[in-house]
Amino acid sequence: MNDDATLITQWNRLTRAHRRIEARMERDLHRQLGLGVSEFYALRTLSEGVRAGTGLLYLNDLANGVGLSQSATSRLVTRLQDRGLITTHTSLRDRRSVEIELTAVAHQVLRLGSPLVHQAVEEVVRQLGVEGTDEDLLRYLCGGAGDGVIAHARPADSVAAG
């Protein structure tokens, strides 16, 4: 296989794994917390990207962090606001900017949702291992923990043979 075909094949494998993981996350988050993945990603982005010491993040920072357009981010912010997960206000420093702040409810949702997301990812990666997915991809998905997940996912005879 030439380098272009290999790159495309690897990209397709990663894309399929991503879709499976995200579908599982969507199902679990919706069932347990009534949230979609994009809403959870937004809360995580806000939590992780808060401007140092202020507890605030600008709307365009959120759009960049979640990978959505400004209009899609505005709709997302409205949904999060309606659910009491964030508050917004016009920036005192720049009246054209909107600052976003997580509420206590959002912090609780993140505490409950993070283990759900972790478990969903781990379970799908295990399933991918049992199905014989490329070990390099599994290692990539798991970071440094890849070998342990791969060993648990593979039947005993395939681990010994590999």
CSV table of C-alpha atoms in Angstrom, one decimal:
chain,number,residue,atom,x,y,z
A,1,MET,CA,0.0,0.0,0.0
A,2,ASN,CA,1.4,3.4,-0.9
A,3,ASP,CA,1.8,6.2,1.8
A,4,ASP,CA,-1.3,8.0,0.6
A,5,ALA,CA,-3.5,4.9,0.8
A,6,THR,CA,-2.0,4.0,4.3
A,7,LEU,CA,-2.7,7.5,5.6
A,8,ILE,CA,-6.3,7.4,4.3
A,9,THR,CA,-6.8,3.9,5.7
A,10,GLN,CA,-5.5,5.0,9.1
A,11,TRP,CA,-7.7,8.1,9.0
A,12,ASN,CA,-10.8,6.0,8.2
A,13,ARG,CA,-10.0,3.7,11.1
A,14,LEU,CA,-9.6,6.6,13.5
A,15,THR,CA,-12.8,8.2,12.2
A,16,ARG,CA,-14.8,5.0,12.7
A,17,ALA,CA,-13.4,4.6,16.2
A,18,HIS,CA,-14.2,8.2,17.0
A,19,ARG,CA,-17.8,7.8,15.8
A,20,ARG,CA,-18.3,4.7,18.0
A,21,ILE,CA,-16.9,6.4,21.0
A,22,GLU,CA,-18.9,9.5,20.5
A,23,ALA,CA,-22.1,7.6,19.9
A,24,ARG,CA,-21.6,5.7,23.2
A,25,MET,CA,-20.8,8.9,25.1
A,26,GLU,CA,-23.9,10.6,23.6
A,27,ARG,CA,-26.1,7.6,24.7
A,28,ASP,CA,-24.7,7.5,28.2
A,29,LEU,CA,-24.7,11.3,28.8
A,30,HIS,CA,-28.2,11.6,27.5
A,31,ARG,CA,-29.5,8.7,29.6
A,32,GLN,CA,-27.8,9.8,32.8
A,33,LEU,CA,-27.7,13.6,32.6
A,34,GLY,CA,-30.0,14.6,29.7
A,35,LEU,CA,-27.0,16.2,27.9
A,36,GLY,CA,-25.6,15.9,24.4
A,37,VAL,CA,-21.9,15.4,23.7
A,38,SER,CA,-21.6,18.9,22.4
A,39,GLU,CA,-23.1,20.3,25.5
A,40,PHE,CA,-20.7,18.3,27.7
A,41,TYR,CA,-17.8,19.3,25.5
A,42,ALA,CA,-18.7,22.9,26.0
A,43,LEU,CA,-18.9,22.6,29.8
A,44,ARG,CA,-15.5,20.8,29.8
A,45,THR,CA,-14.0,23.5,27.5
A,46,LEU,CA,-15.4,26.2,29.8
A,47,SER,CA,-14.1,24.4,32.9
A,48,GLU,CA,-10.6,23.8,31.4
A,49,GLY,CA,-10.2,27.0,29.5
A,50,VAL,CA,-11.3,29.5,32.1
A,51,ARG,CA,-9.2,32.7,32.1
A,52,ALA,CA,-6.7,32.6,34.9
A,53,GLY,CA,-8.3,33.8,38.1
A,54,THR,CA,-11.5,35.3,36.6
A,55,GLY,CA,-13.7,32.2,36.2
A,56,LEU,CA,-14.8,33.6,32.8
A,57,LEU,CA,-14.4,32.7,29.2
A,58,TYR,CA,-15.4,34.6,26.1
A,59,LEU,CA,-17.9,33.3,23.6
A,60,ASN,CA,-15.4,33.2,20.7
A,61,ASP,CA,-13.0,31.2,23.0
A,62,LEU,CA,-15.8,28.6,23.5
A,63,ALA,CA,-16.5,28.4,19.7
A,64,ASN,CA,-12.8,27.8,19.1
A,65,GLY,CA,-12.5,25.2,21.9
A,66,VAL,CA,-15.6,23.2,20.8
A,67,GLY,CA,-15.0,23.5,17.1
A,68,LEU,CA,-18.3,25.1,16.3
A,69,SER,CA,-19.3,28.2,14.3
A,70,GLN,CA,-20.3,31.3,16.1
A,71,SER,CA,-24.0,30.8,15.3
A,72,ALA,CA,-23.9,27.1,16.5
A,73,THR,CA,-22.1,28.2,19.6
A,74,SER,CA,-24.7,30.9,20.3
A,75,ARG,CA,-27.4,28.2,20.1
A,76,LEU,CA,-25.4,25.9,22.3
A,77,VAL,CA,-24.9,28.7,24.9
A,78,THR,CA,-28.7,29.4,24.9
A,79,ARG,CA,-29.4,25.7,25.6
A,80,LEU,CA,-26.9,25.7,28.5
A,81,GLN,CA,-28.3,28.9,29.9
A,82,ASP,CA,-31.8,27.6,29.7
A,83,ARG,CA,-30.7,24.6,31.7
A,84,GLY,CA,-29.1,26.7,34.4
A,85,LEU,CA,-25.6,25.5,33.6
A,86,ILE,CA,-24.0,28.8,32.6
A,87,THR,CA,-24.5,32.5,33.0
A,88,THR,CA,-23.5,35.1,30.5
A,89,HIS,CA,-23.0,38.8,30.6
A,90,THR,CA,-21.4,41.5,28.5
A,91,SER,CA,-17.7,42.0,29.2
A,92,LEU,CA,-16.9,45.1,31.2
A,93,ARG,CA,-13.6,45.4,29.4
A,94,ASP,CA,-15.1,45.0,25.9
A,95,ARG,CA,-18.8,45.7,25.5
A,96,ARG,CA,-18.8,43.7,22.2
A,97,SER,CA,-17.8,40.5,24.0
A,98,VAL,CA,-19.8,38.0,26.0
A,99,GLU,CA,-18.3,36.4,29.0
A,100,ILE,CA,-19.5,32.9,30.1
A,101,GLU,CA,-19.4,31.5,33.6
A,102,LEU,CA,-20.2,28.0,34.8
A,103,THR,CA,-22.8,27.6,37.6
A,104,ALA,CA,-22.6,25.3,40.5
A,105,VAL,CA,-25.0,22.9,38.7
A,106,ALA,CA,-22.6,22.8,35.8
A,107,HIS,CA,-19.7,21.8,38.1
A,108,GLN,CA,-21.9,19.0,39.5
A,109,VAL,CA,-22.8,17.8,36.0
A,110,LEU,CA,-19.1,17.7,35.1
A,111,ARG,CA,-18.3,15.7,38.3
A,112,LEU,CA,-21.0,13.2,37.3
A,113,GLY,CA,-20.4,13.2,33.6
A,114,SER,CA,-16.6,12.8,33.5
A,115,PRO,CA,-16.6,9.3,34.8
A,116,LEU,CA,-19.4,8.4,32.4
A,117,VAL,CA,-17.4,9.7,29.5
A,118,HIS,CA,-14.3,7.9,30.7
A,119,GLN,CA,-16.2,4.6,31.1
A,120,ALA,CA,-17.8,5.0,27.6
A,121,VAL,CA,-14.4,5.6,26.0
A,122,GLU,CA,-12.8,2.7,27.9
A,123,GLU,CA,-15.6,0.3,27.0
A,124,VAL,CA,-15.5,1.1,23.3
A,125,VAL,CA,-11.7,0.8,23.2
A,126,ARG,CA,-12.0,-2.6,24.9
A,127,GLN,CA,-14.6,-3.7,22.3
A,128,LEU,CA,-12.3,-2.4,19.5
A,129,GLY,CA,-9.5,-4.5,21.0
A,130,VAL,CA,-11.7,-7.7,21.1
A,131,GLU,CA,-12.6,-7.0,17.4
A,132,GLY,CA,-8.9,-7.0,16.5
A,133,THR,CA,-8.6,-3.3,15.8
A,134,ASP,CA,-5.1,-2.1,14.9
A,135,GLU,CA,-2.9,-2.1,18.1
A,136,ASP,CA,-1.3,1.2,17.1
A,137,LEU,CA,-4.7,2.8,17.0
A,138,LEU,CA,-5.6,1.4,20.3
A,139,ARG,CA,-2.4,2.6,21.9
A,140,TYR,CA,-3.0,6.0,20.4
A,141,LEU,CA,-6.6,6.1,21.8
A,142,CYS,CA,-5.4,5.0,25.3
A,143,GLY,CA,-2.3,7.1,25.5
A,144,GLY,CA,0.2,5.5,27.9
A,145,ALA,CA,-2.4,3.0,29.2
A,146,GLY,CA,-2.8,1.4,25.8
A,147,ASP,CA,-0.9,-1.8,26.6
A,148,GLY,CA,-3.0,-2.6,29.7
A,149,VAL,CA,-6.3,-2.0,27.8
A,150,ILE,CA,-5.1,-4.0,24.8
A,151,ALA,CA,-4.0,-6.9,27.0
A,152,HIS,CA,-7.4,-7.0,28.7
A,153,ALA,CA,-9.3,-6.7,25.4
A,154,ARG,CA,-7.5,-9.5,23.5
A,155,PRO,CA,-8.3,-13.1,24.1
A,156,ALA,CA,-5.4,-14.8,26.0
A,157,ASP,CA,-4.2,-16.8,23.0
A,158,SER,CA,-3.8,-13.7,20.8
A,159,VAL,CA,-1.9,-11.8,23.4
A,160,ALA,CA,0.6,-14.7,23.8
A,161,ALA,CA,0.9,-15.0,20.0
A,162,GLY,CA,1.5,-11.2,19.6
